[in-house]
Coordinates of C-alpha atoms in Angstrom, one line a residue:
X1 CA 137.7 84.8 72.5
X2 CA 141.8 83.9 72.5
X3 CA 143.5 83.4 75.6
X4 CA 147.0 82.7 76.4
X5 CA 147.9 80.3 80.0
X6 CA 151.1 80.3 81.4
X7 CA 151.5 76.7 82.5
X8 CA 154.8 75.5 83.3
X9 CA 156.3 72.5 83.5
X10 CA 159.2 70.7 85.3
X11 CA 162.3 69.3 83.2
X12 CA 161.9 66.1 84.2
X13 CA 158.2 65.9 83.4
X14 CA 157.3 62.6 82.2
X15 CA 154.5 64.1 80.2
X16 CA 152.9 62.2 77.8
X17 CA 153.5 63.9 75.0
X18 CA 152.4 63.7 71.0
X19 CA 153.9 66.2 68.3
X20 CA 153.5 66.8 64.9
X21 CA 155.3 65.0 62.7
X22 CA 156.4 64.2 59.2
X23 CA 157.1 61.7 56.6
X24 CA 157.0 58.5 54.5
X25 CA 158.9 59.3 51.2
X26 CA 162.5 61.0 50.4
X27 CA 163.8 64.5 49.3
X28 CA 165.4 65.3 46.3
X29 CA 168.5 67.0 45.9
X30 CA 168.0 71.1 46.4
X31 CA 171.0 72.3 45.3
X32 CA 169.7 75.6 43.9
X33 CA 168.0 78.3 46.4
X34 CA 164.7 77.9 44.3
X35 CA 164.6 74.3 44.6
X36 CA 161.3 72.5 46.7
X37 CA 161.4 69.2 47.2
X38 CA 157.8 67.8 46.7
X39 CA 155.9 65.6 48.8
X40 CA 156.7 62.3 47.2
X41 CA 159.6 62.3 45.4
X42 CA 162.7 60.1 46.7
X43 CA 166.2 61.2 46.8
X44 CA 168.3 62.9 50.1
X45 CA 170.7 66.0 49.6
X46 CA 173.7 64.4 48.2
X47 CA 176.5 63.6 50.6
X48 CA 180.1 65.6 50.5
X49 CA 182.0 68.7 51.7
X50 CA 184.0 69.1 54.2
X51 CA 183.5 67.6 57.9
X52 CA 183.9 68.9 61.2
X53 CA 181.7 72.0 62.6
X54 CA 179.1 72.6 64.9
X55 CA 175.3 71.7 62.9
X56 CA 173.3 74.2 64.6
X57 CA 169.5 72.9 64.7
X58 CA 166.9 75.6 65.6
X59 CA 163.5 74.1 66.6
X60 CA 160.2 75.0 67.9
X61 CA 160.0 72.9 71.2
X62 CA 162.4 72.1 73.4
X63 CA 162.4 68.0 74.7
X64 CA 160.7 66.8 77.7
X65 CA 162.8 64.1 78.8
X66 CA 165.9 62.2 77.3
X67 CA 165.1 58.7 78.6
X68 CA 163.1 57.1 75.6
X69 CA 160.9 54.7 77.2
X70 CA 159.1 57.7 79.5
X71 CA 158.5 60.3 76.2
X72 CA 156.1 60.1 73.8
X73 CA 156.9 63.6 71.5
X74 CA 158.9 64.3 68.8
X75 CA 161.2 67.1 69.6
X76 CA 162.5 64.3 72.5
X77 CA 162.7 61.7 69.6
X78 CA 164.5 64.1 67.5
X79 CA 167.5 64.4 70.6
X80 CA 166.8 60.5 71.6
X81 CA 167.3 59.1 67.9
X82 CA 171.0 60.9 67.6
X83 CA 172.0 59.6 70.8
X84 CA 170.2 55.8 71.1
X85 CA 170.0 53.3 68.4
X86 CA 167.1 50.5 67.5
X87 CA 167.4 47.1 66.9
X88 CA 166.1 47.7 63.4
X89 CA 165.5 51.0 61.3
X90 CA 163.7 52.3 58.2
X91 CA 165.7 53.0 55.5
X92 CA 164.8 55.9 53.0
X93 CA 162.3 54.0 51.3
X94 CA 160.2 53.0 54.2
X95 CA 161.9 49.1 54.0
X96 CA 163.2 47.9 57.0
X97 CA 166.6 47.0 57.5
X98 CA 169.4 46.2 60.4
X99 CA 170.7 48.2 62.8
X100 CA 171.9 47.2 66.3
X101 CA 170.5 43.3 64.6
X102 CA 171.6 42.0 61.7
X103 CA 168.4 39.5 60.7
X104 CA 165.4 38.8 62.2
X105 CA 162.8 36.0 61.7
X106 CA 159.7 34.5 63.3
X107 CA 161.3 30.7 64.3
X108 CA 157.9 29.5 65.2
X109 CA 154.6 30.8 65.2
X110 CA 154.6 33.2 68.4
X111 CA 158.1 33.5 68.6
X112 CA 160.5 36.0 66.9
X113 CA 164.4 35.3 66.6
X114 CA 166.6 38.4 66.1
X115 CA 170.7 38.0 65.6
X116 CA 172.5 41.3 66.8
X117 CA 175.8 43.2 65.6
X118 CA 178.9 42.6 67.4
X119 CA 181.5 45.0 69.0
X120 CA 178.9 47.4 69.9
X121 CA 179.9 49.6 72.7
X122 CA 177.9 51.9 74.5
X123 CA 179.1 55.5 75.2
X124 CA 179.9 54.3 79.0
X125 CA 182.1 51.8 77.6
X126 CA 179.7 49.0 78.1
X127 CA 178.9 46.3 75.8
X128 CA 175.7 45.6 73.8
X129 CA 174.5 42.3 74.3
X130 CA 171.0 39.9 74.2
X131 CA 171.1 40.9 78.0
X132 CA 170.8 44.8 77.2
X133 CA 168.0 44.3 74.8
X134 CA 165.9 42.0 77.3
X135 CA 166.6 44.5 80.1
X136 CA 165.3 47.8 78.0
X137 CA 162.3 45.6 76.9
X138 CA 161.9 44.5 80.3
X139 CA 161.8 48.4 81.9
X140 CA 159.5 49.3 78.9
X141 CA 157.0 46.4 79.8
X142 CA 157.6 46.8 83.8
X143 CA 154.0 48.7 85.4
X144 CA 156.1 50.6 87.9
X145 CA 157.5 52.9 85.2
X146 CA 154.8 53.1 83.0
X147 CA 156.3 53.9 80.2
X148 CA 153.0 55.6 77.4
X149 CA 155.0 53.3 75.3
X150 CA 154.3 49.7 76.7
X151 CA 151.6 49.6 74.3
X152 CA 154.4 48.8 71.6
X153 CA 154.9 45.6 73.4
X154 CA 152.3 44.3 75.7
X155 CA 151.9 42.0 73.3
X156 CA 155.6 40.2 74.3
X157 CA 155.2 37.6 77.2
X158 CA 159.4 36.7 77.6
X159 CA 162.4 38.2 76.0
X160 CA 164.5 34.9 75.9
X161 CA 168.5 35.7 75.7
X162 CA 170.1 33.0 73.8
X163 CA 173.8 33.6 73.6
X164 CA 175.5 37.0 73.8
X165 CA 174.2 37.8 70.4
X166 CA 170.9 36.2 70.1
X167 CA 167.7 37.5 71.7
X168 CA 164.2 35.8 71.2
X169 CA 160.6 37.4 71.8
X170 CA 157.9 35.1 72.6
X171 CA 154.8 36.7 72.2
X172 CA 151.1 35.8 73.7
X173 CA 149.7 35.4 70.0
X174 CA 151.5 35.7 66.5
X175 CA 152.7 39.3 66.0
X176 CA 153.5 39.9 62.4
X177 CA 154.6 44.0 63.6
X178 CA 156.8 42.8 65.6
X179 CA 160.2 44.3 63.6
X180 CA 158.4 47.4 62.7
X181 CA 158.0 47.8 66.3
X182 CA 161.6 48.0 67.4
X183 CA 162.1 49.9 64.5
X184 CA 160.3 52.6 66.5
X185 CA 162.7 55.4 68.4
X186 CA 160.7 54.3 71.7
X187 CA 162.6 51.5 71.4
X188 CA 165.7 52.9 71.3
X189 CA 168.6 50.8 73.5
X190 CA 169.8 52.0 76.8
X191 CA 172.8 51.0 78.5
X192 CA 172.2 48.2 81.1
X193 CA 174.1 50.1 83.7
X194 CA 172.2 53.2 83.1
X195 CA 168.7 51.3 83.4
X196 CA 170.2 49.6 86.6
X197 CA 171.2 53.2 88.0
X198 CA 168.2 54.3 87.3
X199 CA 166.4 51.4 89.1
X200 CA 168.5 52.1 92.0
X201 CA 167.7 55.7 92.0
X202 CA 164.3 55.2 92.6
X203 CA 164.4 52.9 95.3
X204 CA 166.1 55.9 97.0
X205 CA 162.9 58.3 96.4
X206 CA 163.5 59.3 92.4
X207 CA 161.3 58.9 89.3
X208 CA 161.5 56.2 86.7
X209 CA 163.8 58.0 84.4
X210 CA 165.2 61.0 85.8
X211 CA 168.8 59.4 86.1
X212 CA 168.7 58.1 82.7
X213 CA 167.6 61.7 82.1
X214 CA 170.7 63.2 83.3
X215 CA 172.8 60.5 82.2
X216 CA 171.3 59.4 78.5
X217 CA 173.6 56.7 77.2
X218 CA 173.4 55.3 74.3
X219 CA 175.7 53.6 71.1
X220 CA 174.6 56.3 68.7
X221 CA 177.3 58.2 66.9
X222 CA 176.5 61.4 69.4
X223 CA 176.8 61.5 72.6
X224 CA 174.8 63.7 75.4
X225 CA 176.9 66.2 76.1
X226 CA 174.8 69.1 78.0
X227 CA 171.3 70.2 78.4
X228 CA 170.1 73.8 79.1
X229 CA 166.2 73.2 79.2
X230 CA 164.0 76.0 77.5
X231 CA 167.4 77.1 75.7
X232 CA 169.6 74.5 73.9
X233 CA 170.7 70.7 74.0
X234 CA 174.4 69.9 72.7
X235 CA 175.8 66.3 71.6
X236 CA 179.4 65.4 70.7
X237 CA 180.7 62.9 68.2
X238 CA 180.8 59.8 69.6
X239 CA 184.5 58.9 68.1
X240 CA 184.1 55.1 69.1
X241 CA 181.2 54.6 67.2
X242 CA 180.7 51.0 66.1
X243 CA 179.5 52.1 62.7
X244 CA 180.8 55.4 60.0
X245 CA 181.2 58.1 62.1
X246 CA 179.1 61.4 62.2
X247 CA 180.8 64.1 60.1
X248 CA 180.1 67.0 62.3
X249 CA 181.7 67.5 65.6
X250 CA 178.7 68.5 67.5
X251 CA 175.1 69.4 66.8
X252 CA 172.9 72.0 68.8
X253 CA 169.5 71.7 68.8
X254 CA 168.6 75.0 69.7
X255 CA 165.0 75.8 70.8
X256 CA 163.8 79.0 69.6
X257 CA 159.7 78.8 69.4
X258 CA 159.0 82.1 67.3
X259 CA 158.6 81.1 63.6
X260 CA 160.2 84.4 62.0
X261 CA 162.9 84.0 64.2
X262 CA 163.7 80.4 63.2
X263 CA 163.6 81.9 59.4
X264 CA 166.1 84.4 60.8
X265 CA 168.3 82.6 61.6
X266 CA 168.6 80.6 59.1
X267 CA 169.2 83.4 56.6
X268 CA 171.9 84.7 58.7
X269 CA 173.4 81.5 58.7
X270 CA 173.5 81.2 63.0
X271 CA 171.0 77.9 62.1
X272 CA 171.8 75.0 59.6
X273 CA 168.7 73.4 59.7
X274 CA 164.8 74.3 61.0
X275 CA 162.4 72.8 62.1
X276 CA 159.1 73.5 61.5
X277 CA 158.2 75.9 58.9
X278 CA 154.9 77.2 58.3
X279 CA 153.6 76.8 55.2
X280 CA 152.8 80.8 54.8
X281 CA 156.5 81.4 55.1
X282 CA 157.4 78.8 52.0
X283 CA 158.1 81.4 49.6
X284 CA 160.8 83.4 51.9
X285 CA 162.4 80.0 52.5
X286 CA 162.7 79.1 48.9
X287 CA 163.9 82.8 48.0
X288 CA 166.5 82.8 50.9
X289 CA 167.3 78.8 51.4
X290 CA 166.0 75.6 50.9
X291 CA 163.1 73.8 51.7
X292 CA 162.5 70.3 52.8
X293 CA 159.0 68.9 52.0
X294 CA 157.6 65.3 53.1
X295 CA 154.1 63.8 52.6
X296 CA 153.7 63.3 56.2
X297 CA 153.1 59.7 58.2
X298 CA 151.4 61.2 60.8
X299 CA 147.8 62.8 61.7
X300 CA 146.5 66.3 63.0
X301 CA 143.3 66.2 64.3
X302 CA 140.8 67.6 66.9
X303 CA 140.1 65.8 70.3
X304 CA 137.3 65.9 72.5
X305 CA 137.5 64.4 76.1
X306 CA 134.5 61.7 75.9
X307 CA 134.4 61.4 79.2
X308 CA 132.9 65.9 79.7
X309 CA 129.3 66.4 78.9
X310 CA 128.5 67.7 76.0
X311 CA 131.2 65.4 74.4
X312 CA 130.1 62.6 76.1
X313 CA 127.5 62.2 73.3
X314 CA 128.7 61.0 69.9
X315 CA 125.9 63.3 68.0
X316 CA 127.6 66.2 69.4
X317 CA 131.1 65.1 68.6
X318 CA 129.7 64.2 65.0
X319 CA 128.1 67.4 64.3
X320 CA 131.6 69.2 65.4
X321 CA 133.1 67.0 63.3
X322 CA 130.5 67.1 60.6
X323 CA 131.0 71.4 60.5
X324 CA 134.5 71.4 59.9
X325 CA 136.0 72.3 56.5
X326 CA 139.2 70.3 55.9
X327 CA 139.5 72.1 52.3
X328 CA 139.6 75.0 53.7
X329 CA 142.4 74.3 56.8
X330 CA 144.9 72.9 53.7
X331 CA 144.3 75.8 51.1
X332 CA 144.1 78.8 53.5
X333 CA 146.4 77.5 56.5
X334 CA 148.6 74.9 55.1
X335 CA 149.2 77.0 51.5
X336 CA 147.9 73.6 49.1
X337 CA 150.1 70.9 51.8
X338 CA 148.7 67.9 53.0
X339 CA 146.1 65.7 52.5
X340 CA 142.8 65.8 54.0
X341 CA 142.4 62.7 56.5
X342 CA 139.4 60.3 56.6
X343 CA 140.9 58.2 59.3
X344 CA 144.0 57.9 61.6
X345 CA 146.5 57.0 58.7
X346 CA 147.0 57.1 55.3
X347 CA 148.8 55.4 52.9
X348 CA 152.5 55.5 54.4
X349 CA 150.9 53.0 57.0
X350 CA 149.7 49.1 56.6
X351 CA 146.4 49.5 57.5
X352 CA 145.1 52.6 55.4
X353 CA 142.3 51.6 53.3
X354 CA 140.4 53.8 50.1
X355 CA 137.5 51.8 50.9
X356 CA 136.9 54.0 54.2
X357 CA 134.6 56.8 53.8
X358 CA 135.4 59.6 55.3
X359 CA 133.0 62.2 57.6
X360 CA 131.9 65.0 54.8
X361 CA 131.3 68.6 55.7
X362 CA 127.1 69.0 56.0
X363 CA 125.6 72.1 58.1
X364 CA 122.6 71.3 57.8
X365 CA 123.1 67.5 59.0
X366 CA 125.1 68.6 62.2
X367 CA 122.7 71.3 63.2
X368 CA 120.3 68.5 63.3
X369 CA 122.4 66.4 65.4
X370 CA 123.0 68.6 67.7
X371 CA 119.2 69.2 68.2
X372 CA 118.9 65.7 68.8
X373 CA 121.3 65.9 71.2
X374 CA 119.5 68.6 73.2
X375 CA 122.1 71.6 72.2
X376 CA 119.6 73.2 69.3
X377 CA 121.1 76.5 70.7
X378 CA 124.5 75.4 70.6
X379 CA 126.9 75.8 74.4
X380 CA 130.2 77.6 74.9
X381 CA 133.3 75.6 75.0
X382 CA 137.3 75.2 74.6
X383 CA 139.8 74.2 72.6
X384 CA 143.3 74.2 73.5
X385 CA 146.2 74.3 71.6
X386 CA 150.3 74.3 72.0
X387 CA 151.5 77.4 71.0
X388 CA 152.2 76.4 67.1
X389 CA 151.2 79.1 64.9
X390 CA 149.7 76.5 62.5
X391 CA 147.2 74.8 65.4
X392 CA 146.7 78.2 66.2
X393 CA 145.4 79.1 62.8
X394 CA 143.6 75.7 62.8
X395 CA 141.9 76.6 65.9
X396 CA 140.8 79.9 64.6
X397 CA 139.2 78.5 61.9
X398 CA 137.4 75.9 63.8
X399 CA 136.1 78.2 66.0
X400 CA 134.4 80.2 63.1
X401 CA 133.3 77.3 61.7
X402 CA 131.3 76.4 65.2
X403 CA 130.2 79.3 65.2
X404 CA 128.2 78.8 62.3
X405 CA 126.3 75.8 64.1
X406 CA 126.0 77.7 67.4
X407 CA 129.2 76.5 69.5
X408 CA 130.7 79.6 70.9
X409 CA 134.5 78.4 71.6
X410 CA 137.2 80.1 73.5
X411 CA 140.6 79.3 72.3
X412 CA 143.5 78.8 75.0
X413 CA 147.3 78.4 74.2
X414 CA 149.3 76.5 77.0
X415 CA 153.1 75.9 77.1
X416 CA 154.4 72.5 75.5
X417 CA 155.4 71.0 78.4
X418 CA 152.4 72.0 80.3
X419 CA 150.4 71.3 77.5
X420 CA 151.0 67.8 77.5
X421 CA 150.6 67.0 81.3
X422 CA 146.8 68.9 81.0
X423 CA 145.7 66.8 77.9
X424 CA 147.2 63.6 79.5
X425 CA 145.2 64.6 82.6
X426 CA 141.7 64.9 81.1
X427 CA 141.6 68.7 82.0
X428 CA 140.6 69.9 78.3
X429 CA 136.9 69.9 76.1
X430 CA 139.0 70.0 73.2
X431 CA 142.1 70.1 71.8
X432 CA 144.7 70.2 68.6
X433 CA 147.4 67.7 68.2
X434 CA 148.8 65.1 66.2
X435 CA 150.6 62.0 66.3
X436 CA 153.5 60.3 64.2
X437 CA 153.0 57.2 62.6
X438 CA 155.7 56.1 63.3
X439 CA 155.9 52.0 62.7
X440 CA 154.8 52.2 59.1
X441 CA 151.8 49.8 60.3
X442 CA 147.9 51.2 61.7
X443 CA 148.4 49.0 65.4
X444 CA 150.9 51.2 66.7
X445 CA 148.8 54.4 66.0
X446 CA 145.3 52.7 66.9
X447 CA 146.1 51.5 70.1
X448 CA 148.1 54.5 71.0
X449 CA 145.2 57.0 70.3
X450 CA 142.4 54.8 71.1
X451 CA 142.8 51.6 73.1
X452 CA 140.9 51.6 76.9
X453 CA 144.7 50.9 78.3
X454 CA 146.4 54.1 76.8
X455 CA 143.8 56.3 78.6
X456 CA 146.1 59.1 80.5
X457 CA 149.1 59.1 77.6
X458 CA 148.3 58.3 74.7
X459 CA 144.4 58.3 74.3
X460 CA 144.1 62.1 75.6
X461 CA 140.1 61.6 74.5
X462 CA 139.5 59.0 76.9
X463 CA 137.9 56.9 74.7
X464 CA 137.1 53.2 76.3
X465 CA 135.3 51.1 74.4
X466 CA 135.2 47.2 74.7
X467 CA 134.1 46.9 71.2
X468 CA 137.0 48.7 69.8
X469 CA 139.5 47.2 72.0
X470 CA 138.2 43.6 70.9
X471 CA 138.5 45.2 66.8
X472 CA 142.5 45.8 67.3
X473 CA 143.0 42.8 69.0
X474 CA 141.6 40.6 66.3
X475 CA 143.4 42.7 63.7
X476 CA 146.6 42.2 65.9
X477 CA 147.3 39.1 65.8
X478 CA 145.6 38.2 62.7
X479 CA 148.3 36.8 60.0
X480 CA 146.5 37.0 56.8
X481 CA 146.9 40.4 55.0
X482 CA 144.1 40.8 53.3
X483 CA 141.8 39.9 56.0
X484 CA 144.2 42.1 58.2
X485 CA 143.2 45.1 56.2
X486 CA 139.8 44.5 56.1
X487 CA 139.7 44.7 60.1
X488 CA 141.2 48.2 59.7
X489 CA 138.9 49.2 57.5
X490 CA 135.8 48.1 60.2
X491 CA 137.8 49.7 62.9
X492 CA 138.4 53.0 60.8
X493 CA 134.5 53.1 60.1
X494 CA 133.6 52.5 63.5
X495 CA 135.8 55.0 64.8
X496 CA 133.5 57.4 62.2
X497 CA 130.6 56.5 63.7
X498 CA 131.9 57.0 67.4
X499 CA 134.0 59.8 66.5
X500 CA 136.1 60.5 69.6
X501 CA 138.3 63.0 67.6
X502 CA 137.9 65.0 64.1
X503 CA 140.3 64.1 62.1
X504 CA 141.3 66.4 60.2
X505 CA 144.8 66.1 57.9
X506 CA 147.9 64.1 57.1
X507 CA 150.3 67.5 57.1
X508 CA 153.3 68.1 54.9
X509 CA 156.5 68.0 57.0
X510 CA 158.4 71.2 56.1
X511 CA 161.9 72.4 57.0
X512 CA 164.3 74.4 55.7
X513 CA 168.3 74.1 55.1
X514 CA 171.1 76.5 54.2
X515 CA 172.8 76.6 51.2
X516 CA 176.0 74.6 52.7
X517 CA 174.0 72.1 54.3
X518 CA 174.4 68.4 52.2
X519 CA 173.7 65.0 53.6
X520 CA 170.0 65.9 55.3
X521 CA 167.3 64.1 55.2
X522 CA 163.9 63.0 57.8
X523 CA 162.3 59.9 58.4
X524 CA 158.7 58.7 58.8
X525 CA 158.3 60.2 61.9
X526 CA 159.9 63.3 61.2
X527 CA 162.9 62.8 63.2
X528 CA 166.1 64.2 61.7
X529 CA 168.9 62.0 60.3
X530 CA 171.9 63.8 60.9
X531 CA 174.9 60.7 60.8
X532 CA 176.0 62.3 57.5
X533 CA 175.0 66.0 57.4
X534 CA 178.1 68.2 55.8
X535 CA 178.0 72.3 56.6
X536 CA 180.4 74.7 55.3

């Protein structure tokens, strides 16, 4: 059974949102229409041609809310990152280096010193300073906006302002992920005055974030320039930029949510770049354009709400999981992309281990489960999905696969938007989504998915467990590495045994590019870096 739901949701929804996303590793050069460029290999489309131009962008989903600390999805990272900037940044190779800091270091044990660039203006006009950073980390850690990003720094007790240029974090226990943290693009710098406006806003009956919405100011080398939700979002070249200027003059990221008509468009030439494609359509891209293929650092997998009988049990959560046929989801849907996942990351993140043994497709084994669980003749059910072609497909599959252990499953496509508010909410059995691993380390992604605290945003499964909580702690603040890794590893295999989603694969982020399109390239979390695209 396939249904299609018609939620909608508002502009300024401060849905807690996760997305499918790409990366850990660097393109190379696609000069020629018949070029791929494999998972893997490192190298961006080489730089040149002639600037100016409007870089036409046309996407799947359109964002959900331009102030950084209240999303949680990609396609508002993807506006956010062109617009904000970071403290610190990942370069092509997945090493950390500066950005609105120059240096960084832990000064003592629990505290970590960062120096930051100077002459940094804002696109207001105002200044970057230690007092800027300490006020966005502030909003991000303060309950009343309750940003589904806190998690990234609950950890920090006092952002110390030293001088103009310095700015210390003290943290409650030693915090080696500290810098890949504010690396993250929830991280991303606000001006003060905005935050302050935005404060002040509320106290006159707004939401946390809806001026920053409307008024999304950051030092990046775009600039907001107008938003037409469900449509298009436009930025300008920020001329004053404090670093090399962007070479286009504006980029459109224009939200168009059929796949063939993405593909159209970029054949015709009316988009530069898009974002995704399906793996079916590879071949027309490489015979018409270019595409853009990433080993992914991020996870698609299949959640149940723990909290809704039957998945309140975790034999009948292991016997879905235990039915599924990962093979079979990245030969038939994915065309041979991605890699089969046998936990929440994989090797583009600290914390991935080959040790961890993975939950193996066995019939037999999850028909018994079941059984024990009182559900010999199986139960009807629901898995929901955002209106992706590829979850779709997913979904499809899945729900054959059930079949085969007595699970009859009704399939339900809601609206992005709408999609994310439900899941957030708890009102789902089960759903398809992903998430980006976006530090380069397995805290960020553990705690987001799975810690008691996230329950609401980013744990859309519900799952509390005191045990598990007490695992990432330990493996927080621990300092050794190898001991570090070993904790993932015990967390990973008791996430196996608990099973509060099927994991199911690390995708290939695909995109494709015109012909006159040099300079493009994506990062870990599949968020386009666009500073020195070139179109013809």
């Amino acid at each position: 059974m396939f249904k299609r739901k018609s939620f909608k949701a508002g502009v300024l929804s401060l849905a807690f949102g996760l997305m499918l996303a790409g990366c850990a590793s660097e393109p190379n050069s696609t000069d020629n229409v018949d070029d791929q460029v494999e998972p893997g290999e490192e190298n961006v489309t080489t730089e040149g041609g002639a600037e100016g131009g409007d870089l036409v962008v046309a996407v799947l989903s359109d964002a959900t809310i331009l102030d950084p600390h209240s999303s949680s999805d990609v396609p508002s990272g993807n506006v956010q990152s062109n617009i904000y900037e970071t403290l610190v940044k990942y370069d092509t190779n997945m090493e950390l280096e500066p950005r609105l800091a120059t240096s960084w270091e832990p000064v003592e044990e629990k505290v970590w010193e960062f120096k930051l660039q100077e002459g940094v203006y804002f696109h207001d006009g105002s200044e970057f300073t230690a007092e800027v950073v300490k006020a966005n980390i502030d909003r991000i850690l303060d309950p009343e906006v309750a940003s589904p990003r806190a998690i990234l720094f609950e950890i920090v007790e006092e952002v110390i302002v030293v001088d103009d240029h310095t700015v210390q974090f003290v943290t409650e226990e030693p915090f080696a992920p500290l810098p890949a943290h504010l690396a993250h693009y929830a991280s991303s710098i606000v001006s003060k005055e905005v935050i302050e406006a935005d404060y002040a806003a509320v106290e006159e009956g707004g939401q946390h974030g809806s001026y920053i919405n409307e008024n999304p100011i950051g030092t990046g080398f775009f600039a907001f320039e107008y938003w037409t939700p469900g449509e298009e979002v436009v930025l300008t070249r920020f001329e004053d930029y404090w670093g090399e200027n962007a070479k286009v003059d504006t980029v459109t990221f224009r939200i168009l949510p059929e796949d063939l008509t993405r593909i159209a468009e970029l054949e015709t030439g009316a988009a530069h770049i898009i974002d995704p494609v399906t793996p079916s359509d590879l071949t027309r891209i490489e015979n018409t354009a270019n595409a853009y293929i990433r080993n992914a650092a991020s996870i698609t997998y299949l959640g149940f709400n723990v909290e809704k009988a039957p998945f309140d049990d975790p034999r009948v959560r292991k016997a879905i999981a235990m039915s599924l046929n990962r093979e079979a989801m990245l030969d038939g849907i994915l065309d041979g992309t991605g890699e089969a996942a046998v936990g929440p990351v994989n090797d583009t993140n600290f914390g991935y281990s080959e040790n961890v043994q993975g939950i193996e497709r066995d019939l037999d084994a999850a028909r018994e489960l079941l059984a024990e669980a009182g559900y010999e003749d199986g139960f009807e059910t629901t898995i929901w999905t955002n209106d992706s072609r590829e979850r779709i497909d997913i979904a499809e599959l899945t729900q054959a696969e059930l079949a085969e252990i007595g699970i009859d499953v009704s399939i339900e496509v809601v609206e992005w938007g709408a999609y994310l508010d439900a899941t957030a909410a708890g009102e789902h059995d089960m759903f398809i989504l992903g998430l980006s691993l976006g530090t380069g380390d397995a805290d960020y992604p553990m705690h987001m998915l799975f810690h008691s605290d996230n329950v609401g945003s980013g744990n859309r499964v519900r799952f509390a467990d005191d045990t598990f909580d007490q695992m990432l702690y330990e493996a927080r603040i621990e300092q050794d590495e190898a001991t570090r890794l070993s904790l993932y590893e015990d967390a990973t295999n008791y996430l196996n045994e608990e099973v509060p989603m099927a994991f199911l694969y690390h995708p290939s982020h695909i995109m494709g590019y015109g012909e006159g399109v040099e300079g493009f390239w994506a990062d870990a979390s599949g968020v386009y870096q666009l500073q020195n695209v070139t179109i013809q």
